[in-house]
Coordinates of C-alpha atoms and ligand atoms in Angstrom, one line a residue:
X1 CA -16.7 -13.1 8.6
X2 CA -17.2 -13.6 4.8
X3 CA -15.4 -12.1 1.9
X4 CA -16.5 -12.0 -1.7
X5 CA -15.0 -10.3 -4.8
X6 CA -17.1 -7.8 -6.6
X7 CA -17.9 -9.4 -10.0
X8 CA -17.9 -7.8 -13.4
X9 CA -15.7 -4.7 -12.9
X10 CA -14.4 -3.5 -16.3
X11 CA -10.9 -2.3 -17.1
X12 CA -10.6 1.0 -15.3
X13 CA -9.7 4.3 -17.1
X14 CA -8.9 7.8 -16.0
X15 CA -11.9 9.6 -14.7
X16 CA -14.0 6.5 -14.1
X17 CA -16.3 6.7 -11.1
X18 CA -15.2 3.8 -8.9
X19 CA -17.9 4.4 -6.3
X20 CA -20.6 4.4 -9.0
X21 CA -19.2 1.1 -10.5
X22 CA -19.1 -0.5 -7.1
X23 CA -22.6 0.7 -6.2
X24 CA -23.9 -0.9 -9.4
X25 CA -22.1 -4.2 -9.2
X26 CA -21.4 -5.0 -5.5
X27 CA -23.8 -6.6 -3.1
X28 CA -23.5 -4.3 -0.1
X29 CA -25.0 -4.1 3.4
X30 CA -24.5 -1.4 6.0
X31 CA -21.4 -2.2 8.1
X32 CA -19.6 -4.0 5.3
X33 CA -15.9 -3.1 4.6
X34 CA -15.0 -2.7 0.9
X35 CA -11.4 -3.1 -0.1
X36 CA -10.2 -1.6 -3.4
X37 CA -6.8 -2.4 -4.9
X38 CA -4.7 0.7 -5.3
X39 CA -4.1 -0.4 -8.9
X40 CA -7.7 0.5 -10.0
X41 CA -7.8 3.7 -7.8
X42 CA -4.6 4.8 -9.5
X43 CA -6.0 4.0 -12.9
X44 CA -9.2 6.0 -12.2
X45 CA -7.1 8.9 -10.8
X46 CA -5.0 9.0 -14.0
X47 CA -1.7 7.9 -12.3
X48 CA -0.5 5.9 -15.3
X49 CA 2.6 7.4 -17.0
X50 CA 5.3 6.6 -19.5
X51 CA 9.0 6.5 -18.6
X52 CA 9.6 9.5 -21.0
X53 CA 7.7 11.7 -18.6
X54 CA 10.5 11.2 -16.0
X55 CA 13.7 12.6 -17.6
X56 CA 16.5 11.4 -15.3
X57 CA 18.4 13.8 -13.1
X58 CA 22.1 13.2 -12.4
X59 CA 21.1 11.6 -9.0
X60 CA 18.7 9.2 -10.7
X61 CA 21.4 8.2 -13.2
X62 CA 23.8 7.6 -10.3
X63 CA 21.3 5.4 -8.5
X64 CA 20.5 3.4 -11.6
X65 CA 24.2 2.8 -12.4
X66 CA 24.8 1.6 -8.9
X67 CA 21.8 -0.7 -9.1
X68 CA 23.0 -2.1 -12.4
X69 CA 26.4 -2.7 -10.9
X70 CA 25.0 -4.5 -7.8
X71 CA 22.3 -6.5 -9.5
X72 CA 23.9 -7.2 -12.9
X73 CA 20.5 -6.2 -14.5
X74 CA 19.8 -3.3 -16.8
X75 CA 18.1 -0.4 -14.8
X76 CA 16.3 2.5 -16.4
X77 CA 17.3 5.8 -14.8
X78 CA 13.9 7.2 -15.7
X79 CA 12.4 4.6 -13.4
X80 CA 14.7 5.7 -10.6
X81 CA 13.6 9.3 -11.3
X82 CA 9.9 8.3 -11.0
X83 CA 10.7 6.6 -7.6
X84 CA 12.5 9.7 -6.4
X85 CA 9.7 12.0 -7.4
X86 CA 7.2 9.9 -5.5
X87 CA 9.3 9.8 -2.3
X88 CA 10.3 12.0 0.6
X89 CA 13.2 9.8 1.8
X90 CA 15.4 7.2 0.2
X91 CA 16.0 4.5 2.9
X92 CA 18.0 2.0 0.7
X93 CA 19.4 2.6 -2.7
X94 CA 20.9 -0.9 -3.2
X95 CA 20.2 -3.7 -3.9
X96 CA 16.8 -2.2 -4.4
X97 CA 15.1 1.2 -3.8
X98 CA 13.2 1.4 -0.5
X99 CA 11.6 4.8 0.0
X100 CA 9.0 6.6 2.1
X101 CA 6.2 7.8 -0.1
X102 CA 4.7 11.3 0.2
X103 CA 1.8 9.9 2.3
X104 CA 4.1 8.0 4.7
X105 CA 4.1 4.5 3.4
X106 CA 7.5 2.7 3.2
X107 CA 7.8 0.4 0.2
X108 CA 10.1 -0.9 -2.6
X109 CA 10.1 1.4 -5.7
X110 CA 7.6 3.7 -4.0
X111 CA 4.9 1.1 -4.9
X112 CA 5.2 1.8 -8.6
X113 CA 3.8 -1.1 -10.6
X114 CA 4.7 -2.3 -14.0
X115 CA 2.0 -5.0 -14.2
X116 CA -1.7 -4.6 -14.9
X117 CA -1.0 -1.2 -16.7
X118 CA -2.2 -1.5 -20.3
X119 CA -0.9 1.2 -22.6
X120 CA 1.6 2.7 -20.2
X121 CA 4.9 1.9 -18.6
X122 CA 4.2 2.7 -15.0
X123 CA 1.4 3.0 -12.5
X124 CA 2.1 5.3 -9.5
X125 CA 0.3 4.8 -6.3
X126 CA -2.7 7.2 -5.6
X127 CA -1.4 10.6 -4.4
X128 CA -3.4 10.4 -1.1
X129 CA -5.0 7.0 -0.6
X130 CA -6.8 8.1 2.5
X131 CA -8.5 10.9 0.5
X132 CA -9.2 8.3 -2.3
X133 CA -10.8 6.0 0.3
X134 CA -12.8 8.9 1.6
X135 CA -14.1 9.8 -1.8
X136 CA -15.2 6.3 -2.6
X137 CA -16.9 6.0 0.8
X138 CA -18.8 9.3 0.2
X139 CA -19.9 8.1 -3.3
X140 CA -21.1 4.8 -1.8
X141 CA -22.9 6.7 1.0
X142 CA -24.7 8.9 -1.7
X143 CA -25.8 5.6 -3.3
X144 CA -27.2 4.5 0.0
X145 CA -24.5 2.3 1.3
X146 CA -22.9 3.0 4.7
X147 CA -19.7 1.0 4.4
X148 CA -16.0 1.5 5.3
X149 CA -13.5 1.6 2.5
X150 CA -9.8 0.5 2.5
X151 CA -7.4 1.2 -0.4
X152 CA -4.9 -1.7 -0.5
X153 CA -1.6 -2.7 -2.2
X154 CA 0.4 -5.8 -2.3
X155 CA 3.8 -5.4 -0.6
X156 CA 6.8 -7.4 0.4
X157 CA 8.0 -7.3 4.0
X158 CA 11.3 -7.5 5.9
X159 CA 12.2 -10.7 7.8
X160 CA 9.7 -12.9 5.9
X161 CA 9.4 -14.2 2.3
X162 CA 6.4 -13.5 0.3
X163 CA 4.1 -10.5 -0.3
X164 CA 0.8 -9.7 1.3
X165 CA -2.0 -7.1 1.2
X166 CA -1.6 -3.9 3.2
X167 CA -3.8 -0.9 3.7
X168 CA -2.6 2.4 2.2
X169 CA -5.7 4.5 3.1
X170 CA -9.0 3.9 4.8
X171 CA -12.2 5.8 5.6
X172 CA -15.2 5.0 7.8
X173 CA -13.3 3.0 10.4
X174 CA -10.1 3.4 12.6
X175 CA -6.9 1.8 11.4
X176 CA -6.2 -0.1 14.6
X177 CA -8.0 -1.6 17.5
X178 CA -6.4 -0.9 20.9
X179 CA -6.4 -3.9 23.2
X180 CA -4.3 -2.2 25.9
X181 CA -6.0 -2.3 29.2
X182 CA -8.1 -5.3 28.2
X183 CA -7.5 -8.6 30.0
X184 CA -6.0 -11.9 28.9
X185 CA -7.4 -15.2 30.2
X186 CA -5.3 -15.0 33.3
X187 CA -6.7 -11.6 34.1
X188 CA -3.4 -9.9 33.2
X189 CA -3.8 -6.5 31.6
X190 CA -2.5 -6.2 28.0
X191 CA 0.2 -3.6 27.8
X192 CA 1.2 -3.2 24.1
X193 CA -1.2 -4.8 21.7
X194 CA -2.6 -2.4 19.1
X195 CA -4.0 -4.6 16.3
X196 CA -3.7 -3.2 12.8
X197 CA -7.1 -4.2 11.6
X198 CA -7.0 -2.3 8.3
X199 CA -3.8 -4.3 7.4
X200 CA -5.4 -7.6 8.5
X201 CA -8.6 -6.9 6.5
X202 CA -6.4 -5.9 3.5
X203 CA -4.4 -9.1 3.7
X204 CA -7.6 -11.2 3.9
X205 CA -9.1 -9.4 1.0
X206 CA -5.9 -9.7 -1.1
X207 CA -6.3 -13.5 -0.9
X208 CA -9.6 -13.1 -2.8
X209 CA -8.5 -10.3 -5.1
X210 CA -5.5 -12.3 -6.4
X211 CA -2.4 -10.8 -8.1
X212 CA -2.8 -11.6 -11.8
X213 CA -5.5 -11.3 -14.4
X214 CA -8.5 -12.2 -12.1
X215 CA -10.1 -8.8 -12.7
X216 CA -11.3 -8.7 -9.1
X217 CA -9.8 -5.5 -7.5
X218 CA -12.6 -5.0 -5.0
X219 CA -13.7 -7.2 -2.2
X220 CA -16.6 -7.0 0.2
X221 CA -15.9 -8.1 3.8
X222 CA -19.1 -8.9 5.7
X223 CA -19.6 -9.9 9.3
X224 CA -16.6 -8.2 10.7
X225 CA -17.2 -5.3 13.1
X226 CA -14.9 -2.9 14.8
X227 CA -17.3 -2.9 17.8
X228 CA -17.2 -0.6 20.7
X229 CA -13.4 -0.4 21.2
X230 CA -10.8 2.3 21.4
X231 CA -9.2 2.9 18.0
X232 CA -6.4 4.8 16.4
X233 CA -5.6 6.1 12.9
X234 CA -1.9 5.7 13.3
X235 CA -0.4 3.2 10.8
X236 CA 2.8 4.6 9.4
X237 CA 5.5 4.9 12.1
X238 CA 7.3 8.2 12.5
X239 CA 11.1 7.8 12.1
X240 CA 11.6 9.1 15.7
X241 CA 10.1 5.9 17.1
X242 CA 11.1 3.5 14.3
X243 CA 14.4 2.0 15.4
X244 CA 14.7 -0.5 12.6
X245 CA 14.4 2.4 10.1
X246 CA 16.9 4.4 12.1
X247 CA 19.4 1.5 11.9
X248 CA 19.1 1.6 8.1
X249 CA 20.5 5.1 8.1
X250 CA 24.0 3.8 9.0
X251 CA 23.8 0.7 7.0
X252 CA 25.2 0.3 3.5
X253 CA 24.9 -2.6 1.1
X254 CA 28.2 -4.3 0.3
X255 CA 28.0 -6.0 -3.0
X256 CA 31.2 -8.1 -2.2
X257 CA 29.6 -9.9 0.7
X258 CA 26.0 -9.6 -0.7
X259 CA 24.7 -7.8 2.4
Ligands
GDP1 P1 -2.3 -4.1 -6.4 O1 -2.3 -5.1 -5.4 O2 -3.1 -2.9 -6.0 O3 -1.0 -3.7 -7.0 O4 -3.1 -4.6 -7.7 P2 -2.9 -6.0 -8.6 O5 -2.1 -5.6 -9.8 O6 -2.3 -7.0 -7.7 O7 -4.3 -6.4 -9.0 C1 -5.3 -6.8 -8.0 C2 -6.5 -7.3 -8.7 O8 -7.1 -6.3 -9.5 C3 -6.3 -8.5 -9.7 O9 -7.4 -9.4 -9.6 C4 -6.2 -7.8 -11.0 O10 -6.6 -8.7 -12.1 C5 -7.3 -6.8 -10.9 N1 -7.2 -5.6 -11.7 C6 -6.2 -4.8 -12.0 N2 -6.5 -3.8 -12.8 C7 -7.9 -3.9 -13.1 C8 -8.9 -3.2 -13.8 O11 -8.6 -2.2 -14.4 N3 -10.1 -3.7 -13.8 C9 -10.5 -4.9 -13.2 N4 -11.7 -5.3 -13.2 N5 -9.6 -5.6 -12.5 C10 -8.3 -5.1 -12.4
MN2 MN1 0.7 -2.6 -6.4
MN3 MN1 -1.8 -7.1 -5.7

């Protein structure tokens, strides 16, 4: 498997045709997977906003005050308002905001970025990254390139330090490869392994894209194939079967003990 960044992509603005730009600049072969950082998808979809566009509700003010209290840092209630508006559930309100986005992705601050957003305060995630991936894939197909597309973001994770790339939306391939029923080297049947290939490809691509001013939001993955396997499009757990998330519902941050 080989990965290479698409060179020469410009600063992206609202209305830009990402598929067209990629078709022009990327070296593509049928069967490649193209990852695109949500940052540029959001820019193209006009998801950059200013804090003034999110007048704070009483709830947002309450959340920001508690965060200030707990962290000792100044918190803008309009930012809390933006996070609330992007979310369907608030899982943690201190010492940071952890929410479920409208498309099912759980992340800190609803994935709202304050870096790589020239001219605006905030960049919200794409409204529906799966639909975004589908549109980019369709555009590339029209230009003659039959490739899968993954829209990615960089996220922290529980239990481990450090951030890594994850998939937010994908098109042209399943999210996971189901290993259940296949055999290990002892002939024992695998019972639980469903490999999240879109996340693994997103992580690999994120290594190439980088996080700063590299200007390389799109990466071509060549030589990886889903093959003839069972797949699934499930990625975001439902709360009914997510016991860690259920445990959070009865947990509350205690600023005195710091946990
Ligand atoms: P995120 O992971 O989706 O939040 O995106 P990042 O802010 O980490 O950026 C990923 C990559 O895209 C980095 O190499 C950035 O320099 C690059 N990038 C961000 N915005 C633009 C843009 O408008 N144009 C180009 N060419 N690169 C960008
Ligand atoms: Mn991001
Ligand atoms: Mn990133």
